[in-house]
Amino acid sequence: MGQMIAGKWITDAALGSVTTKGDWERTPSVVRNWIGGKDTSFPSTAGRYHLYAAWNCPWAHRVLLVRAVLGLEDVISVSMVAPKRTDQGWVFDLSKGYTDDIGNASALHQVYSWGDAIYTGRITVPLLVDKNSRRLVSNESADLVRMLPQAFKAEARAQIDLYPTALSAEIDTWNDVIHRKLNNGVYRAGFAETQAAYNAAVGDVFETLDMLELHLMDRHYILGDELTETDLRLFLTLARFDVAYHTAFKCSRSRLIDYQNLWLYARRIYALPGVVETVKFGIYRRGYFSVSDKRNPLEIISVPPDISWEI
């Protein structure tokens, strides 16, 4: 995805890093300010913040889902980068409608450098920016999923508590398992460079899917009858599973549609107001089958599965 060192863009084609054991590891986010937190320069002011996202990025999808489900579209503006990366990392593409609506940047690394002249780190989405100062607020999706509902509860059209206090410990536990073994597990499988690393990753993926299938036998959502942030964090992987991870990332033991309870659960979330507008199956398919020297050198895009997400 590329990176910046002391505010300067450094070309880097590697996605994350690979250890000597062949295990793929995700580099942590470094911009982690908080709206309404100790830094009073980031107040909870509707219309003040701008989100940068990409349709094909699952971590950005987390935040787009929260924004859509709570009805915060008029509170937090958004610019989408093009669903591709170049030697400049994430870029905008005016010819296809992907524009920076607040700074007219041509590449996302420019937004980072405007917000922090000595920024060092990866150039990733999601990224939340303060439109008043152009300061970077956060590029950590987990923080944004938790932060935005709290900061803009009064402005949300849908009053859904995605992190109820009574369920906070359970939510945190589920989030950890789902992120490590499934959200990130599919990437560990897809980018593994040894058979042992792949076996371990794909084992985690299907162990988690099997567990969730049993867990959802007698409940609508992960924590019961009410939607929580855990469901949104899980959904983004389910939405990409059959169209991309099952084939492109070799998570091929089973498909999502082979799981009766999980398949119904995923479609239940897909049917929630605003969610369908955040899901782009065609972009997922093209993105995960984009050219890769190791995974897809000829850039052959697979035929999409013939399934319907309608309940």
PDB file of C-alpha atoms in Angstrom:
ATOM      1  CA  MET A   1       0.000   0.000   0.000  1.00  0.00           C
ATOM      2  CA  GLY A   2       3.000   2.238   0.228  1.00  0.00           C
ATOM      3  CA  GLN A   3       4.154   4.272   3.179  1.00  0.00           C
ATOM      4  CA  MET A   4       5.330   7.689   4.240  1.00  0.00           C
ATOM      5  CA  ILE A   5       8.543   8.416   6.097  1.00  0.00           C
ATOM      6  CA  ALA A   6       8.693  11.820   7.818  1.00  0.00           C
ATOM      7  CA  GLY A   7       6.021  13.181   5.500  1.00  0.00           C
ATOM      8  CA  LYS A   8       7.506  11.853   2.245  1.00  0.00           C
ATOM      9  CA  TRP A   9       5.848   9.163   0.101  1.00  0.00           C
ATOM     10  CA  ILE A  10       7.912   5.990  -0.286  1.00  0.00           C
ATOM     11  CA  THR A  11       6.768   3.444  -2.871  1.00  0.00           C
ATOM     12  CA  ASP A  12       6.143   0.052  -1.261  1.00  0.00           C
ATOM     13  CA  ALA A  13       4.295  -2.705  -3.089  1.00  0.00           C
ATOM     14  CA  ALA A  14       4.231  -5.008  -0.051  1.00  0.00           C
ATOM     15  CA  LEU A  15       0.896  -5.382   1.737  1.00  0.00           C
ATOM     16  CA  GLY A  16       1.847  -5.702   5.392  1.00  0.00           C
ATOM     17  CA  SER A  17       4.882  -7.867   6.115  1.00  0.00           C
ATOM     18  CA  VAL A  18       5.884 -11.502   6.001  1.00  0.00           C
ATOM     19  CA  THR A  19       7.890 -13.195   8.736  1.00  0.00           C
ATOM     20  CA  THR A  20      10.576 -15.796   8.160  1.00  0.00           C
ATOM     21  CA  LYS A  21       7.913 -18.434   8.875  1.00  0.00           C
ATOM     22  CA  GLY A  22       5.785 -17.210   5.962  1.00  0.00           C
ATOM     23  CA  ASP A  23       3.049 -15.786   8.181  1.00  0.00           C
ATOM     24  CA  TRP A  24       1.478 -12.555   6.973  1.00  0.00           C
ATOM     25  CA  GLU A  25       1.117  -9.833   9.598  1.00  0.00           C
ATOM     26  CA  ARG A  26      -0.931  -6.616   9.511  1.00  0.00           C
ATOM     27  CA  THR A  27       0.846  -3.385  10.421  1.00  0.00           C
ATOM     28  CA  PRO A  28      -1.015  -1.487  13.169  1.00  0.00           C
ATOM     29  CA  SER A  29      -2.624   1.917  12.617  1.00  0.00           C
ATOM     30  CA  VAL A  30      -0.853   4.941  14.089  1.00  0.00           C
ATOM     31  CA  VAL A  31      -3.398   7.813  13.933  1.00  0.00           C
ATOM     32  CA  ARG A  32      -5.633   7.295  16.945  1.00  0.00           C
ATOM     33  CA  ASN A  33      -7.142  10.561  18.175  1.00  0.00           C
ATOM     34  CA  TRP A  34     -10.648  10.569  19.605  1.00  0.00           C
ATOM     35  CA  ILE A  35     -13.624  12.869  18.955  1.00  0.00           C
ATOM     36  CA  GLY A  36     -14.924  14.155  22.271  1.00  0.00           C
ATOM     37  CA  GLY A  37     -11.880  12.770  24.067  1.00  0.00           C
ATOM     38  CA  LYS A  38      -9.151  14.405  26.130  1.00  0.00           C
ATOM     39  CA  ASP A  39      -7.977  16.416  23.116  1.00  0.00           C
ATOM     40  CA  THR A  40     -10.677  19.096  23.103  1.00  0.00           C
ATOM     41  CA  SER A  41      -9.607  20.226  19.620  1.00  0.00           C
ATOM     42  CA  PHE A  42     -11.832  17.408  18.248  1.00  0.00           C
ATOM     43  CA  PRO A  43     -15.329  18.301  19.509  1.00  0.00           C
ATOM     44  CA  SER A  44     -18.490  16.358  18.656  1.00  0.00           C
ATOM     45  CA  THR A  45     -19.653  18.791  15.982  1.00  0.00           C
ATOM     46  CA  ALA A  46     -21.884  17.523  13.190  1.00  0.00           C
ATOM     47  CA  GLY A  47     -20.546  18.274   9.717  1.00  0.00           C
ATOM     48  CA  ARG A  48     -17.018  18.935  10.921  1.00  0.00           C
ATOM     49  CA  TYR A  49     -15.443  15.601   9.943  1.00  0.00           C
ATOM     50  CA  HIS A  50     -14.743  13.954   6.610  1.00  0.00           C
ATOM     51  CA  LEU A  51     -14.216  10.258   5.978  1.00  0.00           C
ATOM     52  CA  TYR A  52     -11.946   8.797   3.290  1.00  0.00           C
ATOM     53  CA  ALA A  53     -12.884   5.236   2.343  1.00  0.00           C
ATOM     54  CA  ALA A  54     -12.670   2.640  -0.423  1.00  0.00           C
ATOM     55  CA  TRP A  55     -15.458   0.305  -1.510  1.00  0.00           C
ATOM     56  CA  ASN A  56     -13.124  -2.678  -1.663  1.00  0.00           C
ATOM     57  CA  CYS A  57     -11.455  -2.181   1.741  1.00  0.00           C
ATOM     58  CA  PRO A  58     -13.137  -4.271   4.462  1.00  0.00           C
ATOM     59  CA  TRP A  59     -11.756  -2.074   7.253  1.00  0.00           C
ATOM     60  CA  ALA A  60     -13.262   1.018   5.643  1.00  0.00           C
ATOM     61  CA  HIS A  61     -16.469  -0.975   5.146  1.00  0.00           C
ATOM     62  CA  ARG A  62     -16.781  -1.243   8.940  1.00  0.00           C
ATOM     63  CA  VAL A  63     -17.091   2.531   9.199  1.00  0.00           C
ATOM     64  CA  LEU A  64     -19.343   2.894   6.152  1.00  0.00           C
ATOM     65  CA  LEU A  65     -21.695   0.341   7.731  1.00  0.00           C
ATOM     66  CA  VAL A  66     -21.894   2.262  11.005  1.00  0.00           C
ATOM     67  CA  ARG A  67     -22.495   5.507   9.112  1.00  0.00           C
ATOM     68  CA  ALA A  68     -25.271   3.874   7.054  1.00  0.00           C
ATOM     69  CA  VAL A  69     -27.013   1.864   9.776  1.00  0.00           C
ATOM     70  CA  LEU A  70     -27.156   4.837  12.169  1.00  0.00           C
ATOM     71  CA  GLY A  71     -28.102   7.308   9.451  1.00  0.00           C
ATOM     72  CA  LEU A  72     -25.067   9.576   9.851  1.00  0.00           C
ATOM     73  CA  GLU A  73     -24.666  10.402   6.158  1.00  0.00           C
ATOM     74  CA  ASP A  74     -25.507  14.086   6.724  1.00  0.00           C
ATOM     75  CA  VAL A  75     -23.263  14.266   9.782  1.00  0.00           C
ATOM     76  CA  ILE A  76     -20.065  12.793   8.317  1.00  0.00           C
ATOM     77  CA  SER A  77     -19.203  13.533   4.693  1.00  0.00           C
ATOM     78  CA  VAL A  78     -17.226  11.021   2.657  1.00  0.00           C
ATOM     79  CA  SER A  79     -14.853  10.789  -0.291  1.00  0.00           C
ATOM     80  CA  MET A  80     -14.151   7.454  -1.945  1.00  0.00           C
ATOM     81  CA  VAL A  81     -10.738   6.679  -3.366  1.00  0.00           C
ATOM     82  CA  ALA A  82     -10.644   4.602  -6.535  1.00  0.00           C
ATOM     83  CA  PRO A  83     -10.911   0.846  -5.845  1.00  0.00           C
ATOM     84  CA  LYS A  84      -7.343   0.242  -6.936  1.00  0.00           C
ATOM     85  CA  ARG A  85      -3.818   1.101  -5.868  1.00  0.00           C
ATOM     86  CA  THR A  86      -1.003   2.434  -8.011  1.00  0.00           C
ATOM     87  CA  ASP A  87       2.637   3.267  -7.306  1.00  0.00           C
ATOM     88  CA  GLN A  88       1.127   6.245  -5.459  1.00  0.00           C
ATOM     89  CA  GLY A  89      -0.963   4.005  -3.214  1.00  0.00           C
ATOM     90  CA  TRP A  90      -4.642   4.844  -2.903  1.00  0.00           C
ATOM     91  CA  VAL A  91      -5.535   7.442  -5.543  1.00  0.00           C
ATOM     92  CA  PHE A  92      -8.542   9.400  -6.741  1.00  0.00           C
ATOM     93  CA  ASP A  93      -9.873   9.111 -10.301  1.00  0.00           C
ATOM     94  CA  LEU A  94     -11.906  12.081 -11.462  1.00  0.00           C
ATOM     95  CA  SER A  95     -12.900  10.359 -14.720  1.00  0.00           C
ATOM     96  CA  LYS A  96     -14.724   7.660 -12.736  1.00  0.00           C
ATOM     97  CA  GLY A  97     -16.180   9.898 -10.040  1.00  0.00           C
ATOM     98  CA  TYR A  98     -13.621   9.237  -7.297  1.00  0.00           C
ATOM     99  CA  THR A  99     -12.708  12.699  -6.034  1.00  0.00           C
ATOM    100  CA  ASP A 100     -11.339  14.328  -2.917  1.00  0.00           C
ATOM    101  CA  ASP A 101     -14.272  16.557  -2.037  1.00  0.00           C
ATOM    102  CA  ILE A 102     -12.453  18.766   0.457  1.00  0.00           C
ATOM    103  CA  GLY A 103      -8.860  19.118  -0.748  1.00  0.00           C
ATOM    104  CA  ASN A 104      -8.726  18.085  -4.410  1.00  0.00           C
ATOM    105  CA  ALA A 105      -5.902  15.648  -3.742  1.00  0.00           C
ATOM    106  CA  SER A 106      -4.871  13.248  -6.482  1.00  0.00           C
ATOM    107  CA  ALA A 107      -3.550  10.635  -4.037  1.00  0.00           C
ATOM    108  CA  LEU A 108      -4.440   9.854  -0.441  1.00  0.00           C
ATOM    109  CA  HIS A 109      -0.867  10.292   0.760  1.00  0.00           C
ATOM    110  CA  GLN A 110      -1.316  14.010   0.046  1.00  0.00           C
ATOM    111  CA  VAL A 111      -4.211  14.133   2.513  1.00  0.00           C
ATOM    112  CA  TYR A 112      -2.012  12.475   5.118  1.00  0.00           C
ATOM    113  CA  SER A 113       0.827  14.953   4.541  1.00  0.00           C
ATOM    114  CA  TRP A 114      -1.551  17.938   4.709  1.00  0.00           C
ATOM    115  CA  GLY A 115      -2.784  16.673   8.054  1.00  0.00           C
ATOM    116  CA  ASP A 116       0.641  15.797   9.427  1.00  0.00           C
ATOM    117  CA  ALA A 117       3.716  17.179   7.682  1.00  0.00           C
ATOM    118  CA  ILE A 118       5.984  14.575   9.332  1.00  0.00           C
ATOM    119  CA  TYR A 119       3.614  11.612   9.190  1.00  0.00           C
ATOM    120  CA  THR A 120       5.331   8.228   9.215  1.00  0.00           C
ATOM    121  CA  GLY A 121       3.306   5.102   8.510  1.00  0.00           C
ATOM    122  CA  ARG A 122       1.130   3.286   6.022  1.00  0.00           C
ATOM    123  CA  ILE A 123      -1.384   5.162   3.867  1.00  0.00           C
ATOM    124  CA  THR A 124      -4.650   3.415   4.604  1.00  0.00           C
ATOM    125  CA  VAL A 125      -8.390   3.810   4.635  1.00  0.00           C
ATOM    126  CA  PRO A 126     -10.525   4.510   6.520  1.00  0.00           C
ATOM    127  CA  LEU A 127      -9.175   7.911   7.438  1.00  0.00           C
ATOM    128  CA  LEU A 128     -11.161  10.542   9.330  1.00  0.00           C
ATOM    129  CA  VAL A 129     -10.059  14.162   8.941  1.00  0.00           C
ATOM    130  CA  ASP A 130     -11.088  17.390  10.685  1.00  0.00           C
ATOM    131  CA  LYS A 131     -12.296  19.644   7.869  1.00  0.00           C
ATOM    132  CA  ASN A 132     -11.621  22.803   9.921  1.00  0.00           C
ATOM    133  CA  SER A 133      -7.930  22.145  10.540  1.00  0.00           C
ATOM    134  CA  ARG A 134      -7.233  19.264   8.109  1.00  0.00           C
ATOM    135  CA  ARG A 135      -5.718  17.416  11.071  1.00  0.00           C
ATOM    136  CA  LEU A 136      -5.857  13.629  10.955  1.00  0.00           C
ATOM    137  CA  VAL A 137      -8.300  12.257  13.520  1.00  0.00           C
ATOM    138  CA  SER A 138      -8.033   8.486  13.117  1.00  0.00           C
ATOM    139  CA  ASN A 139      -7.154   5.748  10.648  1.00  0.00           C
ATOM    140  CA  GLU A 140      -8.052   2.893  12.999  1.00  0.00           C
ATOM    141  CA  SER A 141     -11.360   1.352  11.924  1.00  0.00           C
ATOM    142  CA  ALA A 142     -12.071  -0.299  15.295  1.00  0.00           C
ATOM    143  CA  ASP A 143     -11.766   3.079  17.040  1.00  0.00           C
ATOM    144  CA  LEU A 144     -14.003   4.773  14.483  1.00  0.00           C
ATOM    145  CA  VAL A 145     -16.686   2.078  14.814  1.00  0.00           C
ATOM    146  CA  ARG A 146     -16.761   2.743  18.562  1.00  0.00           C
ATOM    147  CA  MET A 147     -16.202   6.501  18.441  1.00  0.00           C
ATOM    148  CA  LEU A 148     -18.693   7.762  15.870  1.00  0.00           C
ATOM    149  CA  PRO A 149     -21.880   6.334  17.448  1.00  0.00           C
ATOM    150  CA  GLN A 150     -20.873   7.817  20.798  1.00  0.00           C
ATOM    151  CA  ALA A 151     -19.845  11.205  19.409  1.00  0.00           C
ATOM    152  CA  PHE A 152     -22.943  11.682  17.244  1.00  0.00           C
ATOM    153  CA  LYS A 153     -25.644   9.801  19.106  1.00  0.00           C
ATOM    154  CA  ALA A 154     -27.911  12.855  19.185  1.00  0.00           C
ATOM    155  CA  GLU A 155     -27.626  13.357  15.411  1.00  0.00           C
ATOM    156  CA  ALA A 156     -28.186   9.738  14.371  1.00  0.00           C
ATOM    157  CA  ARG A 157     -31.452   9.089  12.515  1.00  0.00           C
ATOM    158  CA  ALA A 158     -31.564   5.529  13.857  1.00  0.00           C
ATOM    159  CA  GLN A 159     -31.131   5.264  17.614  1.00  0.00           C
ATOM    160  CA  ILE A 160     -29.335   1.908  17.808  1.00  0.00           C
ATOM    161  CA  ASP A 161     -26.905   1.259  20.644  1.00  0.00           C
ATOM    162  CA  LEU A 162     -24.157  -0.708  18.929  1.00  0.00           C
ATOM    163  CA  TYR A 163     -22.116  -1.016  22.132  1.00  0.00           C
ATOM    164  CA  PRO A 164     -24.507  -1.340  25.089  1.00  0.00           C
ATOM    165  CA  THR A 165     -22.752  -1.247  28.449  1.00  0.00           C
ATOM    166  CA  ALA A 166     -24.370  -4.466  29.630  1.00  0.00           C
ATOM    167  CA  LEU A 167     -22.894  -6.348  26.670  1.00  0.00           C
ATOM    168  CA  SER A 168     -19.553  -4.560  26.368  1.00  0.00           C
ATOM    169  CA  ALA A 169     -17.420  -7.420  27.725  1.00  0.00           C
ATOM    170  CA  GLU A 170     -19.079  -9.964  25.432  1.00  0.00           C
ATOM    171  CA  ILE A 171     -18.785  -7.658  22.451  1.00  0.00           C
ATOM    172  CA  ASP A 172     -15.073  -7.140  23.091  1.00  0.00           C
ATOM    173  CA  THR A 173     -14.516 -10.896  23.360  1.00  0.00           C
ATOM    174  CA  TRP A 174     -16.413 -11.668  20.152  1.00  0.00           C
ATOM    175  CA  ASN A 175     -14.682  -8.810  18.322  1.00  0.00           C
ATOM    176  CA  ASP A 176     -11.281 -10.182  19.243  1.00  0.00           C
ATOM    177  CA  VAL A 177     -12.038 -13.721  18.070  1.00  0.00           C
ATOM    178  CA  ILE A 178     -13.742 -12.636  14.846  1.00  0.00           C
ATOM    179  CA  HIS A 179     -10.984 -10.187  13.967  1.00  0.00           C
ATOM    180  CA  ARG A 180      -8.049 -12.503  14.668  1.00  0.00           C
ATOM    181  CA  LYS A 181      -9.421 -15.692  13.209  1.00  0.00           C
ATOM    182  CA  LEU A 182     -11.806 -14.529  10.476  1.00  0.00           C
ATOM    183  CA  ASN A 183     -11.523 -10.859   9.424  1.00  0.00           C
ATOM    184  CA  ASN A 184      -7.743 -11.113   9.441  1.00  0.00           C
ATOM    185  CA  GLY A 185      -7.655 -14.891   9.026  1.00  0.00           C
ATOM    186  CA  VAL A 186      -8.736 -14.775   5.394  1.00  0.00           C
ATOM    187  CA  TYR A 187      -5.827 -12.418   4.644  1.00  0.00           C
ATOM    188  CA  ARG A 188      -3.395 -14.643   6.512  1.00  0.00           C
ATOM    189  CA  ALA A 189      -4.607 -17.491   4.283  1.00  0.00           C
ATOM    190  CA  GLY A 190      -4.507 -15.487   1.066  1.00  0.00           C
ATOM    191  CA  PHE A 191      -1.057 -14.001   1.651  1.00  0.00           C
ATOM    192  CA  ALA A 192       0.587 -17.008   3.302  1.00  0.00           C
ATOM    193  CA  GLU A 193       3.957 -17.947   1.848  1.00  0.00           C
ATOM    194  CA  THR A 194       4.272 -21.441   3.299  1.00  0.00           C
ATOM    195  CA  GLN A 195       1.922 -24.392   3.464  1.00  0.00           C
ATOM    196  CA  ALA A 196       2.108 -24.409   7.270  1.00  0.00           C
ATOM    197  CA  ALA A 197       1.119 -20.740   7.492  1.00  0.00           C
ATOM    198  CA  TYR A 198      -1.763 -21.296   5.081  1.00  0.00           C
ATOM    199  CA  ASN A 199      -2.985 -24.392   6.942  1.00  0.00           C
ATOM    200  CA  ALA A 200      -2.995 -22.545  10.255  1.00  0.00           C
ATOM    201  CA  ALA A 201      -4.840 -19.541   8.830  1.00  0.00           C
ATOM    202  CA  VAL A 202      -7.486 -21.448   6.902  1.00  0.00           C
ATOM    203  CA  GLY A 203      -7.995 -23.655   9.953  1.00  0.00           C
ATOM    204  CA  ASP A 204      -8.801 -20.552  12.021  1.00  0.00           C
ATOM    205  CA  VAL A 205     -11.203 -19.302   9.345  1.00  0.00           C
ATOM    206  CA  PHE A 206     -13.345 -22.418   9.217  1.00  0.00           C
ATOM    207  CA  GLU A 207     -13.138 -23.128  12.930  1.00  0.00           C
ATOM    208  CA  THR A 208     -14.690 -19.680  13.442  1.00  0.00           C
ATOM    209  CA  LEU A 209     -17.335 -20.080  10.735  1.00  0.00           C
ATOM    210  CA  ASP A 210     -18.333 -23.489  12.151  1.00  0.00           C
ATOM    211  CA  MET A 211     -18.606 -22.003  15.644  1.00  0.00           C
ATOM    212  CA  LEU A 212     -20.708 -19.084  14.397  1.00  0.00           C
ATOM    213  CA  GLU A 213     -23.028 -21.429  12.507  1.00  0.00           C
ATOM    214  CA  LEU A 214     -23.855 -23.257  15.739  1.00  0.00           C
ATOM    215  CA  HIS A 215     -24.064 -20.040  17.736  1.00  0.00           C
ATOM    216  CA  LEU A 216     -26.621 -18.521  15.354  1.00  0.00           C
ATOM    217  CA  MET A 217     -28.928 -21.524  15.512  1.00  0.00           C
ATOM    218  CA  ASP A 218     -31.289 -19.818  17.984  1.00  0.00           C
ATOM    219  CA  ARG A 219     -30.630 -16.073  17.666  1.00  0.00           C
ATOM    220  CA  HIS A 220     -30.962 -13.255  15.156  1.00  0.00           C
ATOM    221  CA  TYR A 221     -27.632 -11.563  15.892  1.00  0.00           C
ATOM    222  CA  ILE A 222     -24.388 -12.536  17.606  1.00  0.00           C
ATOM    223  CA  LEU A 223     -25.404 -11.080  20.971  1.00  0.00           C
ATOM    224  CA  GLY A 224     -29.099 -11.975  20.756  1.00  0.00           C
ATOM    225  CA  ASP A 225     -31.985 -10.047  19.246  1.00  0.00           C
ATOM    226  CA  GLU A 226     -30.291  -6.647  18.945  1.00  0.00           C
ATOM    227  CA  LEU A 227     -27.748  -5.532  16.367  1.00  0.00           C
ATOM    228  CA  THR A 228     -24.320  -4.598  17.789  1.00  0.00           C
ATOM    229  CA  GLU A 229     -20.993  -3.489  16.327  1.00  0.00           C
ATOM    230  CA  THR A 230     -19.876  -7.132  16.370  1.00  0.00           C
ATOM    231  CA  ASP A 231     -22.428  -7.960  13.675  1.00  0.00           C
ATOM    232  CA  LEU A 232     -21.174  -5.172  11.421  1.00  0.00           C
ATOM    233  CA  ARG A 233     -17.549  -6.230  11.933  1.00  0.00           C
ATOM    234  CA  LEU A 234     -18.471  -9.800  10.986  1.00  0.00           C
ATOM    235  CA  PHE A 235     -20.697  -8.883   8.028  1.00  0.00           C
ATOM    236  CA  LEU A 236     -17.940  -7.295   5.946  1.00  0.00           C
ATOM    237  CA  THR A 237     -16.082 -10.606   5.740  1.00  0.00           C
ATOM    238  CA  LEU A 238     -19.231 -12.594   5.000  1.00  0.00           C
ATOM    239  CA  ALA A 239     -20.119 -10.195   2.173  1.00  0.00           C
ATOM    240  CA  ARG A 240     -16.774 -10.865   0.500  1.00  0.00           C
ATOM    241  CA  PHE A 241     -16.493 -14.557   1.249  1.00  0.00           C
ATOM    242  CA  ASP A 242     -18.083 -16.376  -1.685  1.00  0.00           C
ATOM    243  CA  VAL A 243     -17.214 -13.754  -4.281  1.00  0.00           C
ATOM    244  CA  ALA A 244     -13.546 -13.430  -3.294  1.00  0.00           C
ATOM    245  CA  TYR A 245     -12.080 -15.153  -0.257  1.00  0.00           C
ATOM    246  CA  HIS A 246     -13.422 -18.604  -1.166  1.00  0.00           C
ATOM    247  CA  THR A 247     -11.471 -18.625  -4.426  1.00  0.00           C
ATOM    248  CA  ALA A 248      -8.883 -15.809  -4.547  1.00  0.00           C
ATOM    249  CA  PHE A 249      -7.679 -16.447  -0.999  1.00  0.00           C
ATOM    250  CA  LYS A 250      -8.068 -20.244  -1.151  1.00  0.00           C
ATOM    251  CA  CYS A 251     -10.582 -20.402   1.712  1.00  0.00           C
ATOM    252  CA  SER A 252     -12.198 -23.166  -0.280  1.00  0.00           C
ATOM    253  CA  ARG A 253     -13.388 -25.792   2.180  1.00  0.00           C
ATOM    254  CA  SER A 254     -16.931 -24.367   2.256  1.00  0.00           C
ATOM    255  CA  ARG A 255     -18.889 -21.402   0.946  1.00  0.00           C
ATOM    256  CA  LEU A 256     -20.967 -18.983   2.989  1.00  0.00           C
ATOM    257  CA  ILE A 257     -24.112 -20.286   1.290  1.00  0.00           C
ATOM    258  CA  ASP A 258     -23.276 -23.771   2.614  1.00  0.00           C
ATOM    259  CA  TYR A 259     -23.937 -22.516   6.157  1.00  0.00           C
ATOM    260  CA  GLN A 260     -27.690 -22.374   6.716  1.00  0.00           C
ATOM    261  CA  ASN A 261     -27.693 -20.112   9.781  1.00  0.00           C
ATOM    262  CA  LEU A 262     -24.809 -17.867   8.745  1.00  0.00           C
ATOM    263  CA  TRP A 263     -26.247 -17.384   5.261  1.00  0.00           C
ATOM    264  CA  LEU A 264     -29.625 -16.299   6.667  1.00  0.00           C
ATOM    265  CA  TYR A 265     -27.880 -14.076   9.211  1.00  0.00           C
ATOM    266  CA  ALA A 266     -25.742 -12.363   6.541  1.00  0.00           C
ATOM    267  CA  ARG A 267     -28.779 -11.675   4.362  1.00  0.00           C
ATOM    268  CA  ARG A 268     -30.657 -10.319   7.389  1.00  0.00           C
ATOM    269  CA  ILE A 269     -27.962  -7.689   7.866  1.00  0.00           C
ATOM    270  CA  TYR A 270     -27.794  -7.023   4.123  1.00  0.00           C
ATOM    271  CA  ALA A 271     -31.513  -6.165   4.254  1.00  0.00           C
ATOM    272  CA  LEU A 272     -31.070  -3.484   6.944  1.00  0.00           C
ATOM    273  CA  PRO A 273     -31.690   0.093   5.764  1.00  0.00           C
ATOM    274  CA  GLY A 274     -28.609   1.576   4.110  1.00  0.00           C
ATOM    275  CA  VAL A 275     -26.492  -1.575   4.087  1.00  0.00           C
ATOM    276  CA  VAL A 276     -27.003  -2.588   0.461  1.00  0.00           C
ATOM    277  CA  GLU A 277     -25.576   0.750  -0.687  1.00  0.00           C
ATOM    278  CA  THR A 278     -22.284  -0.084   1.037  1.00  0.00           C
ATOM    279  CA  VAL A 279     -21.867  -3.487  -0.645  1.00  0.00           C
ATOM    280  CA  LYS A 280     -20.141  -3.695  -4.058  1.00  0.00           C
ATOM    281  CA  PHE A 281     -19.790  -7.330  -5.094  1.00  0.00           C
ATOM    282  CA  GLY A 282     -18.397  -6.525  -8.535  1.00  0.00           C
ATOM    283  CA  ILE A 283     -15.678  -4.316  -7.084  1.00  0.00           C
ATOM    284  CA  TYR A 284     -14.754  -7.029  -4.566  1.00  0.00           C
ATOM    285  CA  ARG A 285     -14.414  -9.634  -7.302  1.00  0.00           C
ATOM    286  CA  ARG A 286     -12.266  -7.449  -9.550  1.00  0.00           C
ATOM    287  CA  GLY A 287     -10.178  -6.182  -6.655  1.00  0.00           C
ATOM    288  CA  TYR A 288      -9.305  -9.514  -5.104  1.00  0.00           C
ATOM    289  CA  PHE A 289      -8.448 -10.940  -8.526  1.00  0.00           C
ATOM    290  CA  SER A 290      -6.310  -7.968  -9.522  1.00  0.00           C
ATOM    291  CA  VAL A 291      -2.848  -8.700 -10.848  1.00  0.00           C
ATOM    292  CA  SER A 292      -0.423 -10.165  -8.336  1.00  0.00           C
ATOM    293  CA  ASP A 293       2.914 -11.780  -9.112  1.00  0.00           C
ATOM    294  CA  LYS A 294       2.269 -14.456  -6.508  1.00  0.00           C
ATOM    295  CA  ARG A 295      -1.512 -14.901  -6.432  1.00  0.00           C
ATOM    296  CA  ASN A 296      -2.769 -13.978  -9.900  1.00  0.00           C
ATOM    297  CA  PRO A 297      -0.002 -13.027 -12.351  1.00  0.00           C
ATOM    298  CA  LEU A 298      -2.279 -13.150 -15.409  1.00  0.00           C
ATOM    299  CA  GLU A 299      -5.067 -11.112 -13.734  1.00  0.00           C
ATOM    300  CA  ILE A 300      -7.749 -13.628 -14.663  1.00  0.00           C
ATOM    301  CA  ILE A 301     -11.000 -12.686 -12.901  1.00  0.00           C
ATOM    302  CA  SER A 302     -13.169 -15.587 -11.823  1.00  0.00           C
ATOM    303  CA  VAL A 303     -16.817 -15.988 -12.829  1.00  0.00           C
ATOM    304  CA  PRO A 304     -19.025 -14.673  -9.979  1.00  0.00           C
ATOM    305  CA  PRO A 305     -21.171 -17.110  -8.003  1.00  0.00           C
ATOM    306  CA  ASP A 306     -24.797 -17.278  -9.117  1.00  0.00           C
ATOM    307  CA  ILE A 307     -26.469 -16.377  -5.829  1.00  0.00           C
ATOM    308  CA  SER A 308     -29.002 -13.832  -4.590  1.00  0.00           C
ATOM    309  CA  TRP A 309     -28.660 -11.935  -1.328  1.00  0.00           C
ATOM    310  CA  GLU A 310     -32.364 -11.169  -1.164  1.00  0.00           C
ATOM    311  CA  ILE A 311     -34.238 -12.826   1.707  1.00  0.00           C
TER     312      ILE A 311
END
